Amino acid sequence: MTSRVNWQAALDAAQKITQRWNQPGEPGGAITLFDSSTLRGEACGGLANLTTGEQFSIDSVVRYASVTKHIFAALALLRSHAGLSTDDPLGQHLPQLKGPMAKVTLGQALDMTGGLPDVRETLSLLGISVYNVTEADALIDFLATDGSLNFAAGTEISYSNTGYRLVETILKQKGILFEDLLQRHIAQPLDIAFHAPESWFDIVPNLVPGYWKSATGWKTAAAGLHLSASGSLTGSLRSLSSWLQSLLKDSGPGAGVLKHLSQPRFLKDGTPTAYGLGIAHSKIGGHQLVGHGGSHAGYKTYFLLHPELQMGAALVSNREDTASFTALLEVMSALLETPLPARSTSLKDGLYASKAEPYWLSVNNGVASYLGASENLYQAEDGSSVSLSAHLPMRLEMNGDAIEGEIGLARRFFAPIEANDCLNMIQGRWFHPESKAAFDIEGDELKMGIGPLRASGKLVPVGEGRLLVKMPDGPWEKSFCLYFQGYDVHLISNRSRVLIFRRDECRISWEPTA
C-alpha cells in the first residue's frame, strides 16, 4: 500500500460534487479535507437557506443524524462512568423489556447484530407518519409491549437505531444525559458548538433548514420522532472536522476512542463483521478506512478517516437527494490515488424472492434493493457482486436464473418471482390488536390511515402468500411485504419484521348496546 496522498486531486473531486449544487434556488452542502492538525481544503455549494439566500459554508449548522452514533457510544462506554459493559443484557438495566429483546447485549444493540426492530420503520408500518410527534417514554413503552426481534440476536447484521435509543434510556435512568456528557467531554474542551436536541422542534442556534424535492419543488423537511442519541447531534462541518481531527490525533477528547469503537465485532458463530460500535469499516484498494453516515429528512452526512495516514474527509448537506457515501468514496479515491472497484451489472435485472420466506430482492442496473433498502453493487475479484456497506453487506452471484449469496452475512437464495393471484382471499380489514392499527385491502390496493391522511399503495403479488407494496411517507417511499399465513399477516421491511396483523372477521360495531 502506498502512503502517497494527493490533496489537490481530492479537492478537485470535492469541488466537482459541490458545484452540482450551485443551481438557482437549490440547497447544498460542503466537504472538508483534513489531516490530524490542519484543514487541508474545503468545497461548498448551494444555499444554506432558501428563504434568505444564505450560501452554504463549513460553518452552516446541520443535523448530523446517525453520525451521532459513534460519539454517543464513546461517551456512554468511555466517559459516562455508568458502569456499562457491552456484555450486559439490556434487560439487566431495563427490566420492562420482554422476551428475546431483554437478552440482547449492549454490544449487540450498538453493533447492529441485535435484531432490534427500528422504531421509526415500525411506526411507519403502523401508519404513523414521519411528521407525527412522539415522545421518548411512550416509545420505550411501545418497545416493551412485545419484545420480538427481527432475527435471533447475533445471527446477522442489519441496521437499526433502536439500540442507541435503549442505551440512552439506561443512562437517563441513572441521571446521565447525553447533552451533558457531550458538552463536558467534547464541545467545551474542543470549543465547538455541538448540541443534542431531543426533538426536531427544539431551538438549535443557527440551524439551517433541511430540504427535500417534491413534484412541485423544494420543501422544508420535518420529522416528529423523538430524536434520541441514535441521531440527535447538530453542528457545523467545521466543528465535525475538529472532532474528527481529535480522533486521528488520538489525544484530548478523542483519546482512545477510535481504537475502542473500531475493534472487531462478531456474530455468534464467530463470523467477523465490518461494523463496530457506531463505526463502519471500509476499504479502497489496500487502504483501511473507518467512518459513518447519517440521514435525517432533508439532511445527509458522512465521514471517512484513514487512521494509519491520519487524514480524512467529511461531508454535510441540507438536501435529501445527496448520495453522501458515494460522494466521499470518490473524494477518498482521489486523495489516495486508488481507483474504486468497477460497478457491477452482472446480476440480471428483475424481482426475486426467497422460497417459503418473506424476503425479496430487486435488481435494477447495478443497484440491489433488499427488503426495500438499496445498495450500489461493485465487481469483486472473485466475480461476485458486492456492496461496500458495513451494515448491509452483500455478496451475490447468479445461479442460473436465481441469485444466491450473502446479505447481512446471512445466506440467502432468491428465485425469480412466481406470482399467483391470492387477492381474492385477503380482501377486507386487517387489525393489529396491540396498537389498534388497521389497514384495508380493497381490490389490488392497500389503504391505511384515517380521513384526509388515508394513503394507498398498489399490491404486487410475489408468490407463496406474499405481496409487495410501496406507499408515501413524507419525503420518502416506504416499501414492505405482506406475508400471509392463515389468519395472520406479517409486515416485513428491512428494519422492522415484527408486526403481525390479524383478519378482522367481526368488523367491530360502534353502535351502542341496549
Coordinates of C-alpha atoms in Angstrom, one line a residue:
M1 CA 0.0 0.0 0.0
T2 CA 1.4 3.4 -1.0
S3 CA 1.3 6.3 1.5
R4 CA 1.1 8.9 -1.2
V5 CA -1.9 11.3 -0.9
N6 CA -3.0 13.8 -3.5
W7 CA -4.8 16.7 -1.7
Q8 CA -5.3 18.7 -4.9
A9 CA -7.0 15.7 -6.7
A10 CA -9.2 15.2 -3.7
L11 CA -10.1 18.9 -3.6
D12 CA -10.9 18.8 -7.3
A13 CA -13.2 15.8 -6.7
A14 CA -14.9 17.6 -3.8
Q15 CA -15.5 20.7 -5.8
K16 CA -16.9 18.7 -8.7
I17 CA -19.5 17.3 -6.3
T18 CA -20.4 20.6 -4.6
Q19 CA -20.6 22.5 -7.9
R20 CA -23.6 20.4 -8.9
W21 CA -25.5 22.1 -6.1
N22 CA -24.8 25.6 -7.5
Q23 CA -28.2 25.7 -9.1
P24 CA -30.6 28.7 -8.7
G25 CA -32.7 28.4 -5.6
E26 CA -31.4 25.0 -4.5
P27 CA -29.9 23.8 -1.2
G28 CA -26.4 22.4 -1.0
G29 CA -23.6 21.3 1.3
A30 CA -19.9 21.2 2.0
I31 CA -16.9 18.9 2.1
T32 CA -13.7 19.2 4.1
L33 CA -10.3 17.5 3.7
F34 CA -8.0 17.4 6.7
D35 CA -5.1 15.7 8.4
S36 CA -4.8 15.4 12.2
S37 CA -3.8 19.0 12.7
T38 CA -4.7 21.0 9.6
L39 CA -7.8 21.7 7.4
R40 CA -6.3 20.9 4.0
G41 CA -9.2 22.0 1.8
E42 CA -12.9 22.8 1.6
A43 CA -15.5 22.9 -1.1
C44 CA -19.0 24.4 -0.7
G45 CA -22.1 24.7 -3.0
G46 CA -25.7 25.6 -2.9
L47 CA -27.7 27.5 -0.3
A48 CA -28.0 27.0 3.4
N49 CA -31.4 28.8 3.5
L50 CA -33.7 29.0 0.5
T51 CA -35.6 31.9 2.2
T52 CA -32.7 34.2 2.9
G53 CA -30.4 33.1 0.1
E54 CA -27.6 32.4 2.5
Q55 CA -24.8 30.5 0.9
F56 CA -23.8 27.1 2.4
S57 CA -20.4 27.1 4.2
I58 CA -18.5 24.8 6.5
D59 CA -19.9 26.9 9.4
S60 CA -23.6 26.1 8.4
V61 CA -25.2 24.2 11.3
V62 CA -26.9 21.0 10.2
R63 CA -28.3 17.8 11.8
Y64 CA -25.5 15.1 11.7
A65 CA -28.1 12.3 12.1
S66 CA -26.5 8.9 12.6
V67 CA -23.0 10.3 12.6
T68 CA -24.1 10.8 16.3
K69 CA -23.8 7.1 17.0
H70 CA -20.1 6.9 17.4
I71 CA -20.0 9.9 19.6
F72 CA -22.7 8.6 21.8
A73 CA -21.1 5.2 22.0
A74 CA -17.8 6.7 23.1
L75 CA -19.4 8.9 25.8
A76 CA -21.7 6.1 27.1
L77 CA -18.9 3.5 27.3
L78 CA -15.8 5.5 28.0
R79 CA -16.8 8.8 29.7
S80 CA -20.1 8.3 31.5
H81 CA -18.8 6.3 34.5
A82 CA -22.1 4.4 34.4
G83 CA -20.5 1.0 34.7
L84 CA -21.9 -0.3 31.4
S85 CA -20.4 -3.4 29.8
T86 CA -21.0 -4.4 26.2
D87 CA -21.8 -7.9 27.6
D88 CA -24.6 -6.7 29.8
P89 CA -28.1 -7.8 28.6
L90 CA -30.4 -4.9 28.0
G91 CA -32.9 -6.4 30.5
Q92 CA -30.4 -6.1 33.3
H93 CA -30.8 -2.3 33.1
L94 CA -34.3 -2.1 31.5
P95 CA -36.4 -4.7 33.4
Q96 CA -39.5 -3.6 31.5
L97 CA -38.2 -5.2 28.3
K98 CA -39.7 -8.6 27.5
G99 CA -38.8 -11.8 25.6
P100 CA -35.7 -12.0 23.4
M101 CA -35.2 -8.2 23.4
A102 CA -34.3 -8.3 27.1
K103 CA -31.5 -10.8 26.3
V104 CA -29.8 -8.7 23.6
T105 CA -26.5 -7.4 24.9
L106 CA -25.5 -3.7 24.9
G107 CA -22.7 -4.6 22.4
Q108 CA -25.2 -6.3 20.1
A109 CA -27.6 -3.3 20.5
L110 CA -24.8 -0.9 19.3
D111 CA -23.1 -3.1 16.6
M112 CA -26.3 -3.8 14.6
T113 CA -26.4 -7.6 15.3
G114 CA -29.1 -7.4 17.9
G115 CA -32.1 -7.8 15.6
L116 CA -33.8 -4.9 17.3
P117 CA -36.7 -3.5 15.2
D118 CA -36.2 0.1 14.2
V119 CA -38.7 2.3 15.9
R120 CA -39.3 4.7 13.0
E121 CA -39.8 2.0 10.5
T122 CA -42.1 0.1 12.8
L123 CA -44.2 3.2 13.4
S124 CA -44.4 3.7 9.6
L125 CA -45.8 0.2 9.1
L126 CA -48.5 1.0 11.6
G127 CA -49.5 4.0 9.5
I128 CA -47.9 6.7 11.8
S129 CA -46.4 9.4 9.6
V130 CA -42.8 10.7 9.8
Y131 CA -44.4 14.0 10.8
N132 CA -46.3 12.7 13.8
V133 CA -44.8 13.8 17.1
T134 CA -43.7 11.0 19.5
E135 CA -42.2 11.2 23.0
A136 CA -39.3 9.2 24.5
D137 CA -41.2 7.5 27.3
A138 CA -44.1 6.4 25.1
L139 CA -41.6 4.9 22.6
I140 CA -39.9 2.9 25.3
D141 CA -43.3 1.6 26.5
F142 CA -44.1 0.7 22.9
L143 CA -40.9 -1.3 22.5
A144 CA -41.5 -3.0 25.8
T145 CA -45.0 -4.3 24.9
D146 CA -43.8 -7.3 22.8
G147 CA -40.0 -7.8 22.9
S148 CA -39.8 -9.5 19.5
L149 CA -36.7 -9.3 17.3
N150 CA -36.2 -9.1 13.5
F151 CA -33.9 -12.1 13.8
A152 CA -32.2 -14.0 16.6
A153 CA -29.5 -11.8 18.1
G154 CA -26.1 -12.4 16.7
T155 CA -27.1 -14.3 13.6
E156 CA -26.9 -11.5 11.1
I157 CA -26.2 -7.8 10.8
S158 CA -28.9 -5.3 9.9
Y159 CA -29.2 -1.6 10.7
S160 CA -31.4 -0.3 13.5
N161 CA -31.5 2.9 15.5
T162 CA -33.3 1.3 18.4
G163 CA -30.2 0.0 20.3
Y164 CA -28.9 3.5 20.7
R165 CA -32.3 4.7 22.0
L166 CA -32.3 1.9 24.6
V167 CA -28.8 2.6 25.8
E168 CA -29.6 6.3 26.1
T169 CA -32.6 5.4 28.2
I170 CA -30.3 3.3 30.5
L171 CA -28.2 6.4 31.1
K172 CA -31.2 8.6 31.6
Q173 CA -32.5 6.3 34.3
K174 CA -29.1 6.8 36.0
G175 CA -29.5 10.6 35.8
I176 CA -26.9 10.9 33.0
L177 CA -27.9 13.0 30.0
F178 CA -26.3 12.8 26.6
E179 CA -26.2 16.6 26.2
D180 CA -24.3 17.0 29.5
L181 CA -21.7 14.4 28.5
L182 CA -21.4 16.0 25.1
Q183 CA -20.7 19.4 26.5
R184 CA -18.4 18.3 29.3
H185 CA -16.2 15.9 27.3
I186 CA -16.2 17.1 23.7
A187 CA -17.8 20.5 23.0
Q188 CA -16.2 22.5 25.7
P189 CA -12.7 21.0 25.5
L190 CA -12.6 21.5 21.7
D191 CA -14.5 24.8 21.8
I192 CA -17.0 23.6 19.2
A193 CA -20.8 24.1 19.0
F194 CA -22.2 20.5 19.3
H195 CA -25.7 20.1 20.7
A196 CA -28.0 17.1 21.1
P197 CA -31.7 18.3 21.0
E198 CA -34.3 15.7 21.8
S199 CA -36.9 16.9 19.3
W200 CA -36.9 18.4 15.8
F201 CA -38.7 21.4 17.3
D202 CA -36.1 22.3 20.0
I203 CA -34.3 25.6 19.2
V204 CA -30.7 25.0 17.9
P205 CA -28.6 28.2 17.3
N206 CA -28.0 28.9 13.6
L207 CA -29.5 25.6 12.4
V208 CA -30.2 25.7 8.7
P209 CA -33.3 24.0 7.3
G210 CA -33.2 20.7 5.5
Y211 CA -35.0 20.3 2.2
W212 CA -36.4 17.6 0.0
K213 CA -37.7 17.9 -3.6
S214 CA -41.3 17.1 -4.3
A215 CA -43.0 17.1 -7.7
T216 CA -43.8 20.8 -7.2
G217 CA -40.4 21.9 -5.9
W218 CA -38.2 22.1 -2.8
K219 CA -39.9 21.6 0.5
T220 CA -38.7 22.2 4.1
A221 CA -38.2 18.9 5.9
A222 CA -39.6 18.0 9.3
A223 CA -39.8 14.9 11.5
G224 CA -41.8 14.2 14.6
L225 CA -40.0 11.2 16.1
H226 CA -38.1 11.8 19.4
L227 CA -34.6 12.0 18.1
S228 CA -32.7 10.0 20.6
A229 CA -28.9 9.5 20.7
S230 CA -29.1 7.5 17.6
G231 CA -29.1 10.7 15.6
S232 CA -29.8 13.8 17.6
L233 CA -26.4 15.7 17.2
T234 CA -26.2 19.0 15.5
G235 CA -23.2 21.2 14.5
S236 CA -21.3 22.6 11.6
L237 CA -18.9 20.8 9.3
R238 CA -16.0 22.8 10.8
S239 CA -17.0 21.5 14.3
L240 CA -17.3 17.9 13.0
S241 CA -13.9 18.2 11.3
S242 CA -12.3 19.4 14.6
W243 CA -13.7 16.4 16.4
L244 CA -12.5 14.0 13.7
Q245 CA -9.1 15.5 13.9
S246 CA -9.1 14.8 17.6
L247 CA -9.9 11.1 16.8
L248 CA -7.0 11.0 14.3
K249 CA -4.6 12.6 16.9
D250 CA -5.7 10.0 19.4
S251 CA -5.4 12.7 22.1
G252 CA -7.6 15.1 24.1
P253 CA -11.3 14.3 23.8
G254 CA -10.6 11.7 21.1
A255 CA -8.0 9.8 23.0
G256 CA -8.6 6.0 22.8
V257 CA -12.0 6.4 21.0
L258 CA -11.2 5.1 17.5
K259 CA -9.3 2.1 18.9
H260 CA -12.2 1.2 21.2
L261 CA -15.1 1.7 18.8
S262 CA -13.5 0.1 15.8
Q263 CA -12.5 -3.2 17.5
P264 CA -13.7 -6.2 15.6
R265 CA -17.2 -7.4 16.4
F266 CA -18.5 -10.9 15.6
L267 CA -21.7 -12.9 15.1
K268 CA -22.5 -15.7 17.5
D269 CA -20.8 -18.2 15.1
G270 CA -17.5 -16.2 15.1
T271 CA -18.1 -14.5 11.7
P272 CA -16.5 -11.1 11.9
T273 CA -18.5 -8.0 10.9
A274 CA -17.3 -4.8 9.4
Y275 CA -19.3 -2.7 11.8
G276 CA -18.0 -1.7 15.2
L277 CA -19.7 0.5 17.8
G278 CA -21.1 3.3 15.7
I279 CA -18.1 3.0 13.4
A280 CA -18.1 1.2 10.0
H281 CA -15.0 -0.2 8.3
S282 CA -14.5 0.4 4.5
K283 CA -11.7 -0.5 2.1
I284 CA -10.4 1.3 -1.0
G285 CA -7.8 -0.9 -2.6
G286 CA -5.4 -1.8 0.2
H287 CA -6.4 1.1 2.3
Q288 CA -8.4 0.5 5.5
L289 CA -10.9 3.3 6.3
V290 CA -13.4 3.9 9.1
G291 CA -16.4 6.2 9.1
H292 CA -20.1 6.5 9.3
G293 CA -23.0 8.3 7.6
G294 CA -26.2 10.0 8.7
S295 CA -29.6 10.6 7.1
H296 CA -32.4 12.7 8.5
A297 CA -35.3 14.1 6.5
G298 CA -33.5 16.8 4.4
Y299 CA -30.0 16.2 5.8
K300 CA -27.1 13.9 4.7
T301 CA -23.7 13.5 6.4
Y302 CA -20.7 11.2 6.0
F303 CA -17.1 11.0 7.2
L304 CA -14.3 8.7 6.2
L305 CA -11.0 8.5 8.1
H306 CA -7.7 6.8 7.3
P307 CA -6.2 6.3 10.8
E308 CA -2.9 5.0 9.6
L309 CA -2.2 8.1 7.5
Q310 CA -4.0 10.3 9.9
M311 CA -6.2 12.0 7.3
G312 CA -9.8 12.1 6.2
A313 CA -12.8 13.8 4.7
A314 CA -16.3 14.8 5.8
L315 CA -19.5 15.9 4.0
V316 CA -22.7 17.6 5.2
S317 CA -25.7 18.6 3.2
N318 CA -29.1 20.0 3.7
R319 CA -30.7 18.3 0.7
E320 CA -32.4 14.9 0.7
D321 CA -31.0 13.7 -2.6
T322 CA -27.3 13.8 -1.6
A323 CA -25.6 10.4 -2.1
S324 CA -23.1 11.1 0.7
F325 CA -21.3 7.7 0.9
T326 CA -20.8 7.5 -2.9
A327 CA -19.6 11.2 -2.9
L328 CA -17.0 10.6 -0.1
L329 CA -15.8 7.4 -1.7
E330 CA -15.0 9.4 -4.8
V331 CA -13.1 12.0 -2.8
M332 CA -11.1 9.5 -0.8
S333 CA -10.4 7.6 -4.0
A334 CA -8.8 10.7 -5.5
L335 CA -7.0 11.5 -2.3
L336 CA -5.4 8.1 -2.1
E337 CA -4.9 7.8 -5.9
T338 CA -6.6 4.4 -5.7
P339 CA -9.5 3.6 -8.0
L340 CA -12.8 2.3 -6.7
P341 CA -13.8 -1.1 -7.8
A342 CA -15.8 -1.1 -11.1
R343 CA -19.6 -1.1 -10.7
S344 CA -21.2 -4.5 -11.3
T345 CA -24.2 -5.2 -13.6
S346 CA -23.7 -8.9 -13.7
L347 CA -26.9 -9.6 -11.8
K348 CA -29.9 -9.8 -14.0
D349 CA -32.4 -7.0 -13.5
G350 CA -35.7 -8.2 -12.0
L351 CA -37.7 -9.0 -8.9
Y352 CA -36.7 -12.1 -6.9
A353 CA -38.0 -13.8 -3.7
S354 CA -36.8 -16.4 -1.2
K355 CA -38.6 -19.7 -1.0
A356 CA -41.0 -20.0 2.0
E357 CA -39.6 -16.8 3.5
P358 CA -40.9 -13.2 3.4
Y359 CA -37.6 -11.9 1.8
W360 CA -37.3 -10.3 -1.6
L361 CA -34.6 -8.7 -3.7
S362 CA -35.0 -6.2 -6.6
V363 CA -32.1 -5.6 -9.0
N364 CA -32.0 -2.7 -11.4
N365 CA -29.0 -1.5 -13.4
G366 CA -26.4 -2.5 -10.7
V367 CA -28.4 -1.5 -7.7
A368 CA -29.8 -4.2 -5.4
S369 CA -32.7 -3.4 -3.1
Y370 CA -33.2 -5.9 -0.2
L371 CA -36.4 -5.6 1.7
G372 CA -36.6 -2.1 0.4
A373 CA -33.1 -0.9 1.3
S374 CA -30.8 -0.2 -1.7
E375 CA -27.1 -0.6 -2.2
N376 CA -24.8 0.0 -5.2
L377 CA -23.1 -3.2 -6.4
Y378 CA -19.5 -3.4 -7.3
Q379 CA -17.4 -6.1 -9.0
A380 CA -15.4 -8.2 -6.6
E381 CA -12.2 -10.0 -7.5
D382 CA -14.0 -13.4 -7.4
G383 CA -16.6 -12.2 -9.9
S384 CA -19.4 -11.8 -7.4
S385 CA -21.3 -8.5 -7.0
V386 CA -20.8 -6.8 -3.6
S387 CA -21.9 -3.8 -1.7
L388 CA -19.4 -1.6 0.1
S389 CA -21.7 -1.2 3.1
A390 CA -20.7 -2.4 6.5
H391 CA -24.3 -2.5 7.8
L392 CA -25.8 -4.0 4.7
P393 CA -23.0 -6.2 3.2
M394 CA -24.0 -8.1 0.1
R395 CA -22.1 -10.7 -1.9
L396 CA -24.3 -12.1 -4.6
E397 CA -24.0 -14.0 -7.9
M398 CA -26.2 -15.6 -10.5
N399 CA -27.0 -19.3 -10.3
G400 CA -28.9 -19.9 -13.5
D401 CA -31.9 -17.6 -13.3
A402 CA -31.6 -17.4 -9.5
I403 CA -29.4 -15.2 -7.2
E404 CA -27.6 -16.6 -4.3
G405 CA -25.0 -15.4 -1.7
E406 CA -25.0 -13.4 1.5
I407 CA -26.9 -10.4 2.7
G408 CA -26.2 -9.1 6.2
L409 CA -23.7 -12.0 6.5
A410 CA -26.7 -14.5 6.3
R411 CA -27.0 -17.0 3.5
R412 CA -29.8 -16.1 1.0
F413 CA -31.2 -17.7 -2.1
F414 CA -33.6 -15.8 -4.4
A415 CA -35.5 -17.1 -7.4
P416 CA -37.5 -15.1 -10.0
I417 CA -40.9 -14.5 -8.7
E418 CA -43.8 -16.8 -9.4
A419 CA -46.7 -14.5 -8.9
N420 CA -50.1 -16.0 -8.0
D421 CA -53.4 -14.3 -7.6
C422 CA -54.3 -14.5 -3.9
L423 CA -56.0 -11.1 -3.8
N424 CA -59.5 -12.6 -3.6
M425 CA -58.6 -14.4 -0.4
I426 CA -57.2 -11.5 1.5
Q427 CA -59.8 -8.7 0.9
G428 CA -61.1 -6.8 3.9
R429 CA -59.7 -5.3 7.1
W430 CA -56.6 -6.4 8.9
F431 CA -56.0 -5.4 12.5
H432 CA -53.1 -5.1 14.9
P433 CA -54.5 -5.7 18.4
E434 CA -51.7 -4.3 20.5
S435 CA -51.6 -0.9 18.8
K436 CA -55.2 -0.8 17.4
A437 CA -53.8 0.0 14.0
A438 CA -55.5 -1.4 10.9
F439 CA -55.4 -1.4 7.1
D440 CA -57.8 -2.5 4.4
I441 CA -57.2 -4.4 1.2
E442 CA -59.6 -3.3 -1.5
G443 CA -59.1 -4.9 -4.8
D444 CA -55.4 -4.6 -5.6
E445 CA -54.8 -1.7 -3.2
L446 CA -53.8 -1.5 0.5
K447 CA -55.3 1.5 2.3
M448 CA -54.0 2.8 5.6
G449 CA -54.8 5.8 7.8
I450 CA -57.8 7.9 8.6
G451 CA -59.7 10.8 7.0
P452 CA -57.5 13.0 4.8
L453 CA -54.4 11.2 5.9
R454 CA -55.5 7.9 4.3
A455 CA -52.9 6.7 1.9
S456 CA -52.9 3.8 -0.6
G457 CA -50.4 1.6 -2.4
K458 CA -50.8 -1.0 -5.1
L459 CA -50.2 -4.6 -4.2
V460 CA -47.8 -6.7 -6.3
P461 CA -48.1 -10.5 -5.7
V462 CA -44.7 -12.3 -5.5
G463 CA -45.9 -15.8 -4.8
E464 CA -46.4 -18.0 -1.7
G465 CA -48.7 -15.7 0.1
R466 CA -46.6 -12.6 -0.3
L467 CA -47.3 -9.2 -1.7
L468 CA -45.2 -6.1 -2.0
V469 CA -46.5 -2.6 -1.5
K470 CA -45.0 0.9 -1.8
M471 CA -46.5 3.9 -0.1
P472 CA -45.5 7.5 0.5
D473 CA -44.2 8.6 3.9
G474 CA -43.3 12.3 3.8
P475 CA -40.2 12.8 1.7
W476 CA -39.7 9.1 1.4
E477 CA -41.4 6.0 0.0
K478 CA -41.8 3.0 2.3
S479 CA -41.6 -0.4 0.8
F480 CA -42.7 -3.5 2.6
C481 CA -44.0 -7.0 2.2
L482 CA -47.3 -8.6 3.4
Y483 CA -46.6 -12.2 4.3
F484 CA -49.9 -14.1 4.8
Q485 CA -50.1 -17.1 7.0
G486 CA -53.6 -18.3 7.7
Y487 CA -55.5 -15.5 9.6
D488 CA -52.3 -13.6 10.2
V489 CA -50.2 -11.3 8.0
H490 CA -46.6 -10.3 8.9
L491 CA -45.4 -6.9 7.8
I492 CA -41.8 -7.1 6.7
S493 CA -39.4 -4.3 5.8
N494 CA -35.6 -4.0 6.0
R495 CA -35.6 -2.6 9.6
S496 CA -38.8 -3.9 11.0
R497 CA -40.1 -7.5 10.8
V498 CA -42.1 -8.0 14.0
L499 CA -45.6 -6.7 13.3
I500 CA -48.4 -9.2 12.9
F501 CA -51.9 -8.1 11.8
R502 CA -54.9 -10.4 12.0
R503 CA -58.1 -10.6 10.0
D504 CA -60.9 -8.5 11.5
E505 CA -63.7 -11.0 10.9
C506 CA -66.3 -9.3 13.0
R507 CA -65.8 -5.7 11.8
I508 CA -66.3 -4.2 15.2
S509 CA -69.6 -2.4 15.5
W510 CA -69.6 1.0 17.1
E511 CA -73.4 1.1 17.7
P512 CA -74.3 1.5 21.4
T513 CA -75.7 -1.6 23.1
A514 CA -79.1 -1.6 24.6

